Short mmCIF file of C-alpha atoms and ligand atoms in Angstrom, two decimals:
data_model
loop_
_atom_site.label_atom_id
_atom_site.label_comp_id
_atom_site.label_asym_id
_atom_site.label_seq_id
_atom_site.Cartn_x
_atom_site.Cartn_y
_atom_site.Cartn_z
CA MET A 89 111.11 98.01 135.64
CA GLU A 90 114.47 97.81 137.38
CA LYS A 91 115.75 95.54 134.61
CA ILE A 92 114.63 98.04 131.99
CA VAL A 93 116.23 100.98 133.80
CA ASN A 94 119.50 99.06 134.21
CA LEU A 95 119.53 97.99 130.59
CA ALA A 96 118.72 101.55 129.54
CA LYS A 97 121.70 102.87 131.41
CA ARG A 98 124.11 100.06 130.49
CA ARG A 99 123.38 100.24 126.76
CA GLY A 100 123.00 104.00 126.34
CA PHE A 101 119.25 104.46 126.12
CA ALA A 102 118.90 106.95 128.97
CA PHE A 103 121.03 108.39 131.74
CA GLN A 104 120.11 110.35 134.82
CA SER A 105 120.44 114.07 134.09
CA SER A 106 123.55 115.77 135.59
CA GLU A 107 124.66 112.40 136.95
CA ILE A 108 128.20 113.50 137.86
CA TYR A 109 126.65 116.09 140.20
CA GLY A 110 124.48 113.54 141.93
CA GLY A 111 121.68 113.75 139.36
CA LEU A 112 118.61 115.93 139.01
CA ALA A 113 115.53 114.01 140.11
CA SER A 114 113.20 112.80 137.38
CA CYS A 115 115.16 114.36 134.53
CA TRP A 116 116.68 112.03 131.98
CA ASP A 117 119.12 112.37 129.10
CA TYR A 118 118.74 110.10 126.10
CA GLY A 119 121.97 108.40 125.10
CA PRO A 120 123.12 107.42 121.60
CA ILE A 121 120.74 104.45 121.36
CA GLY A 122 117.84 106.09 123.20
CA VAL A 123 117.91 109.18 121.03
CA GLU A 124 117.50 107.01 117.91
CA LEU A 125 114.64 105.11 119.54
CA LYS A 126 112.78 108.27 120.51
CA ARG A 127 113.42 109.84 117.09
CA ASN A 128 111.91 106.78 115.45
CA VAL A 129 108.83 107.00 117.67
CA LYS A 130 108.38 110.66 116.80
CA GLU A 131 109.06 110.07 113.12
CA ALA A 132 106.53 107.23 112.98
CA TRP A 133 103.97 109.54 114.59
CA TRP A 134 104.76 112.42 112.23
CA ARG A 135 104.69 110.22 109.18
CA ASP A 136 101.30 108.73 110.04
CA MET A 137 99.74 111.90 111.41
CA VAL A 138 101.12 114.47 108.94
CA THR A 139 103.16 113.23 105.97
CA ARG A 140 100.75 110.51 104.88
CA ARG A 141 97.61 112.58 105.33
CA ALA A 142 96.19 115.26 103.11
CA ASP A 143 94.04 116.63 105.94
CA ILE A 144 96.71 117.36 108.59
CA VAL A 145 99.54 119.88 108.55
CA GLY A 146 102.36 120.45 111.02
CA ILE A 147 103.53 123.38 113.09
CA ASP A 148 106.40 124.07 115.50
CA CYS A 149 105.60 126.80 118.03
CA SER A 150 107.81 128.50 120.56
CA ILE A 151 107.81 127.23 124.13
CA LEU A 152 107.40 130.72 125.58
CA MET A 153 104.07 132.31 124.78
CA HIS A 154 102.20 135.46 125.74
CA PRO A 155 101.08 135.10 129.40
CA ARG A 156 97.49 135.86 128.39
CA VAL A 157 97.43 132.55 126.49
CA TRP A 158 97.49 130.68 129.79
CA GLU A 159 94.78 132.86 131.28
CA ALA A 160 92.54 132.17 128.30
CA SER A 161 93.29 128.44 128.30
CA GLY A 162 92.40 128.16 131.99
CA HIS A 163 95.88 127.06 133.05
CA VAL A 164 96.59 130.02 135.36
CA ALA A 165 93.40 129.44 137.31
CA GLY A 166 92.99 125.73 137.05
CA PHE A 167 96.09 123.77 136.06
CA THR A 168 96.61 122.57 139.59
CA ASP A 169 97.00 119.40 141.56
CA PRO A 170 96.03 119.10 145.23
CA LEU A 171 99.14 119.05 147.41
CA VAL A 172 99.62 117.88 151.00
CA ASP A 173 102.69 118.13 153.25
CA CYS A 174 103.69 115.57 155.86
CA LYS A 175 104.28 117.53 159.06
CA LEU A 176 106.79 114.93 160.24
CA CYS A 177 109.05 114.19 157.26
CA LYS A 178 108.24 117.41 155.34
CA GLU A 179 107.74 115.50 152.10
CA ARG A 180 105.00 116.59 149.67
CA PHE A 181 102.46 114.36 148.00
CA ARG A 182 99.59 114.61 145.57
CA ALA A 183 96.49 114.37 147.73
CA ASP A 184 94.63 112.43 145.02
CA LYS A 185 97.45 109.89 144.56
CA LEU A 186 98.32 109.00 148.16
CA MET A 187 97.67 105.32 147.52
CA ASP A 188 100.36 105.36 144.78
CA ALA A 189 102.95 106.97 147.08
CA GLN A 190 105.20 105.52 149.77
CA CYS A 191 105.92 107.00 153.17
CA PRO A 192 109.66 107.85 152.96
CA ARG A 193 110.21 106.74 156.57
CA LYS A 194 108.03 103.62 156.47
CA PRO A 195 107.95 102.44 152.84
CA SER A 196 105.38 99.73 153.60
CA LYS A 197 102.86 102.48 154.41
CA HIS A 198 101.21 105.18 152.37
CA PRO A 199 101.62 108.83 153.42
CA GLY A 200 99.26 109.67 156.25
CA GLU A 201 99.16 106.07 157.48
CA CYS A 202 102.30 106.52 159.59
CA GLU A 203 102.71 108.81 162.65
CA GLY A 204 103.11 111.80 160.33
CA GLU A 205 100.08 114.04 160.08
CA LEU A 206 99.22 115.50 156.67
CA THR A 207 98.32 119.15 156.16
CA GLU A 208 95.07 120.22 154.52
CA ALA A 209 95.24 119.90 150.72
CA ARG A 210 96.02 123.10 148.84
CA GLN A 211 96.06 123.69 145.12
CA PHE A 212 99.49 123.81 143.52
CA ASN A 213 99.89 125.23 140.00
CA LEU A 214 102.03 122.96 137.83
CA MET A 215 103.30 125.62 135.44
CA PHE A 216 106.97 126.59 135.58
CA LYS A 217 107.47 130.35 135.78
CA THR A 218 110.42 132.23 134.47
CA PHE A 219 111.31 135.82 133.59
CA MET A 220 111.63 137.35 130.17
CA GLY A 221 114.16 140.14 129.78
CA PRO A 222 116.65 141.41 132.35
CA VAL A 223 114.15 142.64 134.97
CA GLU A 224 112.72 140.12 137.39
CA ASP A 225 109.41 141.78 138.16
CA THR A 226 105.88 140.48 137.82
CA ALA A 227 105.46 142.24 134.47
CA SER A 228 108.13 140.02 132.95
CA VAL A 229 106.79 136.66 134.16
CA VAL A 230 106.30 134.08 131.44
CA PHE A 231 105.55 130.37 131.64
CA LEU A 232 107.18 127.35 130.08
CA ARG A 233 104.30 125.80 128.15
CA PRO A 234 102.65 122.89 129.99
CA GLU A 235 101.20 121.54 126.73
CA THR A 236 101.83 122.12 123.04
CA ALA A 237 98.14 122.39 122.16
CA GLN A 238 97.73 126.11 122.88
CA GLY A 239 100.33 127.04 120.26
CA ILE A 240 98.09 125.32 117.74
CA PHE A 241 94.92 127.13 118.82
CA VAL A 242 96.47 130.58 118.74
CA ASN A 243 97.79 129.87 115.23
CA PHE A 244 94.48 128.55 113.93
CA LEU A 245 93.90 131.49 111.59
CA ASN A 246 97.53 131.65 110.41
CA VAL A 247 97.45 128.00 109.41
CA LEU A 248 93.98 128.21 107.92
CA HIS A 249 94.96 131.15 105.70
CA THR A 250 98.30 129.77 104.57
CA SER A 251 97.59 126.06 104.14
CA ARG A 252 94.29 126.24 102.24
CA GLN A 253 92.86 123.51 104.42
CA LYS A 254 89.12 123.14 104.82
CA ILE A 255 87.29 121.65 107.74
CA PRO A 256 87.67 118.85 108.75
CA PHE A 257 91.43 119.24 109.10
CA GLY A 258 94.11 118.98 111.74
CA ILE A 259 97.24 120.73 112.97
CA ALA A 260 99.97 118.60 114.55
CA GLN A 261 102.93 119.46 116.69
CA ILE A 262 105.77 117.66 118.48
CA GLY A 263 107.62 119.56 121.16
CA LYS A 264 108.76 120.00 124.73
CA SER A 265 106.34 120.71 127.54
CA PHE A 266 107.04 121.37 131.21
CA ARG A 267 105.05 120.58 134.32
CA ASN A 268 106.24 121.00 137.87
CA GLU A 269 104.81 117.59 138.81
CA ILE A 270 104.48 117.02 142.55
CA THR A 271 105.37 113.35 142.32
CA PRO A 272 107.30 112.56 139.18
CA GLY A 273 108.75 109.09 138.80
CA ASN A 274 108.68 105.70 137.13
CA PHE A 275 111.66 106.48 134.92
CA LEU A 276 110.51 108.22 131.71
CA PHE A 277 106.82 107.92 132.59
CA ARG A 278 106.35 111.11 134.58
CA THR A 279 109.02 113.78 134.34
CA ARG A 280 108.99 117.55 134.70
CA GLU A 281 110.30 118.14 131.20
CA PHE A 282 108.90 115.94 128.46
CA GLU A 283 107.93 115.88 124.83
CA GLN A 284 104.39 115.76 123.54
CA MET A 285 102.96 114.71 120.19
CA GLU A 286 99.64 116.50 119.90
CA MET A 287 97.17 117.01 117.11
CA GLU A 288 94.09 119.23 117.10
CA PHE A 289 91.50 118.11 114.58
CA PHE A 290 88.94 120.80 113.73
CA VAL A 291 85.50 119.60 112.73
CA ARG A 292 82.01 120.91 112.16
CA PRO A 293 79.91 120.84 115.38
CA GLY A 294 77.64 117.83 115.11
CA GLU A 295 80.33 115.79 113.38
CA ASP A 296 82.51 115.76 116.50
CA GLU A 297 81.22 112.48 117.91
CA ARG A 298 81.94 110.61 114.72
CA TRP A 299 85.49 112.00 114.58
CA TYR A 300 86.02 111.23 118.24
CA GLU A 301 85.19 107.59 117.53
CA TYR A 302 87.49 107.64 114.52
CA TRP A 303 90.50 109.00 116.44
CA ARG A 304 90.02 106.59 119.35
CA GLU A 305 90.40 103.64 117.01
CA GLU A 306 93.07 105.23 114.87
CA ARG A 307 95.30 106.04 117.83
CA LEU A 308 94.90 102.66 119.49
CA ASN A 309 95.81 100.95 116.23
CA TRP A 310 98.86 103.15 115.82
CA TYR A 311 100.56 101.48 118.79
CA THR A 312 99.81 97.97 117.59
CA ARG A 313 100.99 98.85 114.08
CA TYR A 314 104.46 99.41 115.52
CA GLY A 315 104.53 96.24 117.51
CA ILE A 316 102.92 96.91 120.89
CA ARG A 317 100.93 93.86 121.89
CA ARG A 318 97.19 94.42 121.85
CA GLU A 319 96.71 92.71 125.21
CA ASN A 320 98.92 95.38 126.80
CA LEU A 321 96.70 98.20 125.57
CA ARG A 322 93.23 99.27 126.56
CA LEU A 323 90.91 102.22 126.16
CA ARG A 324 89.56 103.77 129.35
CA GLU A 325 86.67 106.15 128.92
CA HIS A 326 86.57 108.97 131.48
CA ALA A 327 83.58 109.07 133.79
CA PRO A 328 81.56 112.32 133.59
CA GLU A 329 82.93 113.57 136.95
CA GLU A 330 86.50 113.01 135.73
CA LEU A 331 86.14 115.12 132.58
CA ALA A 332 87.91 118.48 132.30
CA HIS A 333 85.36 121.30 132.33
CA TYR A 334 85.80 121.93 128.60
CA ALA A 335 85.65 118.30 127.47
CA LYS A 336 82.56 116.58 126.19
CA ALA A 337 84.27 113.18 126.19
CA CYS A 338 87.74 111.81 126.86
CA VAL A 339 89.35 108.42 126.59
CA ASP A 340 92.81 107.31 127.65
CA VAL A 341 94.86 104.82 125.71
CA GLU A 342 96.41 102.93 128.60
CA TYR A 343 99.41 100.64 128.56
CA HIS A 344 100.11 97.82 130.97
CA PHE A 345 103.38 99.14 132.44
CA PRO A 346 105.25 97.07 135.04
CA PHE A 347 103.79 99.46 137.65
CA GLY A 348 100.21 98.98 136.42
CA TRP A 349 97.82 100.26 133.75
CA SER A 350 98.63 103.90 133.06
CA GLU A 351 97.87 106.60 130.51
CA LEU A 352 99.86 106.63 127.34
CA GLU A 353 97.72 109.07 125.42
CA GLY A 354 94.49 110.97 125.91
CA ILE A 355 91.91 111.57 123.19
CA ALA A 356 89.50 114.36 124.05
CA ASN A 357 86.54 116.08 122.47
CA ARG A 358 87.46 119.64 123.53
CA THR A 359 84.38 121.16 121.89
CA ASP A 360 84.83 124.78 120.75
CA PHE A 361 86.14 125.82 124.17
CA ASP A 362 89.70 126.77 123.20
CA LEU A 363 88.97 128.78 120.06
CA ARG A 364 86.14 130.63 121.79
CA ARG A 365 88.25 131.47 124.82
CA HIS A 366 91.14 132.75 122.72
CA ALA A 367 88.69 134.78 120.66
CA GLU A 368 87.31 136.27 123.87
CA TYR A 369 90.71 137.03 125.43
CA SER A 370 92.45 138.28 122.28
CA GLY A 371 89.51 140.12 120.81
CA LYS A 372 90.10 138.38 117.45
CA ASP A 373 87.41 136.52 115.58
CA LEU A 374 88.63 132.93 115.38
CA SER A 375 85.51 131.49 113.78
CA TYR A 376 85.53 129.51 110.55
CA TYR A 377 83.68 130.48 107.39
CA ASP A 378 82.42 127.64 105.26
CA GLU A 379 82.51 128.79 101.62
CA GLU A 380 80.12 126.11 100.43
CA THR A 381 77.34 126.44 102.98
CA LYS A 382 78.02 130.17 103.61
CA GLU A 383 77.95 129.49 107.34
CA ARG A 384 80.20 130.89 110.01
CA PHE A 385 80.85 128.81 113.13
CA TYR A 386 83.39 127.83 115.78
CA PRO A 387 84.76 124.37 114.98
CA TYR A 388 84.83 121.59 117.54
CA VAL A 389 88.18 120.00 118.26
CA ILE A 390 89.17 116.36 118.71
CA GLU A 391 92.58 116.11 120.30
CA PRO A 392 94.78 113.01 120.40
CA ALA A 393 97.55 114.02 122.86
CA ALA A 394 100.41 111.59 123.28
CA GLY A 395 103.73 111.74 125.12
CA ALA A 396 106.88 110.93 123.15
CA ASP A 397 108.73 109.79 126.26
CA ARG A 398 105.87 107.67 127.57
CA ALA A 399 105.48 106.08 124.17
CA THR A 400 109.24 105.43 124.03
CA LEU A 401 109.03 103.77 127.44
CA ALA A 402 106.07 101.65 126.34
CA PHE A 403 107.92 100.51 123.19
CA LEU A 404 110.94 99.64 125.33
CA VAL A 405 108.94 97.73 127.94
CA ASP A 406 106.89 95.88 125.35
CA ALA A 407 109.96 94.89 123.36
CA TYR A 408 111.81 93.45 126.36
CA ASP A 409 112.16 89.68 126.29
CA GLU A 410 114.43 87.00 127.67
CA ASP A 411 114.94 83.70 125.89
CA VAL A 412 117.61 81.16 125.02
CA ALA A 413 119.67 81.45 121.84
CA ASP A 414 122.31 78.88 120.83
CA GLY A 415 122.03 77.35 124.31
CA GLU A 416 122.69 80.67 126.07
CA PRO A 417 120.23 82.96 127.82
CA ARG A 418 119.80 86.24 126.00
CA VAL A 419 118.03 89.53 126.56
CA VAL A 420 116.37 90.64 123.38
CA LEU A 421 114.41 93.76 122.55
CA ARG A 422 111.88 92.79 119.91
CA PHE A 423 111.37 96.24 118.45
CA HIS A 424 109.41 96.62 115.25
CA PRO A 425 112.10 97.30 112.60
CA ARG A 426 110.87 100.86 112.12
CA ILE A 427 111.17 101.61 115.81
CA ALA A 428 114.50 99.80 116.33
CA PRO A 429 117.28 102.32 117.13
CA VAL A 430 119.90 100.48 115.06
CA LYS A 431 118.59 98.75 111.95
CA VAL A 432 121.54 96.61 110.98
CA ALA A 433 124.86 95.46 112.43
CA VAL A 434 127.77 94.35 110.29
CA PHE A 435 130.28 91.77 111.51
CA PRO A 436 133.46 90.45 109.90
CA LEU A 437 133.66 86.75 110.76
CA LEU A 438 137.41 87.05 111.33
CA ARG A 439 139.58 90.00 112.22
CA LYS A 440 141.92 89.14 109.37
CA GLU A 441 142.01 87.81 105.78
CA GLY A 442 140.33 90.91 104.39
CA HIS A 443 137.05 90.41 106.30
CA PRO A 444 137.15 93.73 108.24
CA GLU A 445 138.04 95.72 105.09
CA ARG A 446 135.14 94.26 103.10
CA ALA A 447 132.77 94.62 106.07
CA LEU A 448 133.66 98.31 106.41
CA GLU A 449 132.95 98.85 102.72
CA ILE A 450 129.52 97.33 103.26
CA VAL A 451 129.00 99.56 106.31
CA ASP A 452 129.67 102.58 104.10
CA ILE A 453 127.00 101.46 101.64
CA LEU A 454 124.42 100.74 104.35
CA ARG A 455 125.10 103.94 106.29
CA GLN A 456 123.63 105.98 103.43
CA HIS A 457 120.25 104.41 104.25
CA PHE A 458 120.14 103.09 107.81
CA THR A 459 121.61 103.43 111.29
CA VAL A 460 124.39 100.85 111.28
CA GLN A 461 126.78 99.47 113.84
CA TYR A 462 130.05 97.73 113.05
CA ASP A 463 131.39 95.22 115.56
CA GLN A 464 134.48 93.06 115.23
CA SER A 465 135.27 92.26 118.85
CA GLY A 466 134.56 88.95 120.54
CA SER A 467 132.98 85.76 119.22
CA ILE A 468 130.24 86.09 116.64
CA GLY A 469 127.74 84.76 119.21
CA ARG A 470 128.63 87.51 121.66
CA ARG A 471 128.33 90.11 118.96
CA TYR A 472 124.84 88.86 118.10
CA ARG A 473 123.89 89.04 121.81
CA ARG A 474 125.08 92.64 122.04
CA GLN A 475 122.85 93.60 119.13
CA ASP A 476 119.89 91.57 120.41
CA GLU A 477 120.10 93.54 123.64
CA ILE A 478 119.54 96.85 121.83
CA GLY A 479 116.98 95.30 119.50
CA THR A 480 118.87 95.45 116.17
CA PRO A 481 116.62 93.49 113.81
CA PHE A 482 119.25 92.49 111.23
CA GLY A 483 122.84 91.27 111.30
CA VAL A 484 125.13 90.99 108.29
CA THR A 485 128.19 88.74 108.48
CA VAL A 486 131.11 88.92 106.08
CA ASP A 487 133.02 85.65 105.65
CA HIS A 488 135.33 83.81 103.22
CA GLN A 489 132.57 83.31 100.72
CA THR A 490 131.85 87.06 100.64
CA LEU A 491 135.26 87.64 99.13
CA GLN A 492 134.59 85.04 96.45
CA ASP A 493 130.98 85.65 95.38
CA ASN A 494 130.01 88.97 97.08
CA THR A 495 127.32 87.39 99.25
CA VAL A 496 126.86 87.85 103.00
CA THR A 497 124.72 86.13 105.59
CA LEU A 498 121.69 88.07 106.77
CA ARG A 499 120.47 87.13 110.23
CA ASP A 500 117.01 87.87 111.58
CA ARG A 501 116.92 88.80 115.28
CA ASP A 502 113.63 87.03 116.02
CA THR A 503 113.81 83.84 113.99
CA MET A 504 117.63 83.75 114.25
CA ARG A 505 117.55 82.29 110.76
CA GLN A 506 120.38 83.17 108.42
CA GLU A 507 120.28 83.33 104.69
CA ARG A 508 122.80 84.24 102.04
CA ILE A 509 122.14 87.32 100.03
CA SER A 510 124.21 89.22 97.51
CA VAL A 511 125.59 92.57 98.62
CA GLU A 512 123.90 94.24 95.61
CA ARG A 513 120.47 93.23 96.92
CA LEU A 514 121.14 94.08 100.56
CA VAL A 515 119.86 97.67 100.70
CA GLU A 516 116.69 96.85 98.82
CA GLU A 517 116.00 93.74 100.93
CA LEU A 518 116.56 95.57 104.22
CA LYS A 519 114.28 98.40 103.11
CA ARG A 520 111.60 95.89 102.24
CA ARG A 521 111.82 94.26 105.66
CA ILE A 522 111.93 97.54 107.57
CA GLU A 523 108.95 98.99 105.73
CA ILE A 524 106.59 96.23 106.88
P1 ATP B 845 98.63 112.33 133.80
O1 ATP B 845 97.19 112.07 134.20
O2 ATP B 845 99.47 111.10 133.67
O3 ATP B 845 99.28 113.43 134.58
P2 ATP B 845 97.56 114.07 131.84
O4 ATP B 845 96.19 113.49 131.64
O5 ATP B 845 97.74 115.26 132.66
O6 ATP B 845 98.57 112.91 132.32
P3 ATP B 845 97.66 115.21 129.26
O7 ATP B 845 97.58 116.59 129.73
O8 ATP B 845 96.48 114.58 128.63
O9 ATP B 845 98.22 114.28 130.42
O10 ATP B 845 98.93 115.12 128.29
C1 ATP B 845 98.95 114.30 127.15
C2 ATP B 845 100.09 113.29 127.21
O11 ATP B 845 101.32 113.93 127.53
C3 ATP B 845 99.92 112.22 128.29
O12 ATP B 845 99.09 111.18 127.85
C4 ATP B 845 101.36 111.75 128.44
O13 ATP B 845 101.71 110.81 127.44
C5 ATP B 845 102.15 113.02 128.25
N1 ATP B 845 102.51 113.57 129.56
C6 ATP B 845 101.77 114.38 130.35
N2 ATP B 845 102.42 114.69 131.48
C7 ATP B 845 103.61 114.05 131.41
C8 ATP B 845 104.76 113.98 132.27
N3 ATP B 845 104.80 114.64 133.43
N4 ATP B 845 105.81 113.24 131.88
C9 ATP B 845 105.79 112.58 130.70
N5 ATP B 845 104.76 112.61 129.85
C10 ATP B 845 103.68 113.34 130.18
#
């Protein structure tokens, strides 16, 4: 993990937030390479969950919502983690995760195993509060949303009436969520501000189990489709006592992170809990009328809820590799071409004889289609290494022959094979290889 964090900082994937002021714990800023990586993860999700499907539409809701939303959803009363304080060092820990935490004074021990006595556990609500308008009184308290899902539920009727969808159908959203986590950490894995990719799929009661099975498989396969190794993924079904009160079933897609198997995404059968609760609290009828069967009912909901940052971290960890290239050790990120932050790098073989000029012309052509980097400094081997380290799948080199017959060499990051290809065919060939 340390290697990944160092590489992330050195190559511009992610920086500590407010670093020049000493940093803000567990908040991260994505740098120029990281922002492309995360965008690609989100775009792959959106394309597969919305663009390519006739039965799912998107939405983008505001982060601030009516406070009653969080009463109806159960977050005000129940979105809590048990918290304990150490009476000696004054640190706070999640009572249910003590075995994952270190005593700050004696790192070889877990909290409570040292001389420090822990307080009784008390429930701590994870929602961030803020004030709306200029008056800071209780009437103006609003919350930063702790999940994107509720925006979807409260817009169920709006989407239904404007999109002409019929059950079964889904509503998808990507956006920021906030949780005042007691013990954030592990780089991008658990932060207090993060992005979620959530989809609520509304189905007829009785068909929920079939759709739950469908989304479990679909979502697991999504990660392997973009290059995550199957052996690093597993599905973990929640035991009945672990289930949220509204859920009929829940499964986590877990990834084998360097710190152990941990949740990447949760897929839950939320039953009709959310729509019924919002109907009750808002006084609006949120039921669905089936024109064909002339029945009115509250749909059940299957929810695949993923984290964009956790997924980005998983893609980064899974891509990381060290091997030997041209007799030299190299660090290489083996991103799937669609996920790779930079798709192609262009190198002039020499810094003279017209190579840079021709290379820059090629950059201009490629830039209309892909994220491109141009690099003319250092030996060609070193330039390849620099690109391998950020996972650029393709390298284009301009040499003497380019000026004669308009061909370049195209290098593949993984096989390191090079082949000559005419500049006219370059865009089409790269598109073909990226689309795989
Ligand atoms: P955990 O058990 O790890 O706290 P959760 O079960 O509370 O997660 P959900 O409420 O199911 O998480 O949220 C769906 C997804 O949102 C998670 O699978 C994860 O990818 C992401 N997520 C949740 N909390 C965080 C966080 N603090 N930082 C980054 N991503 C998060």
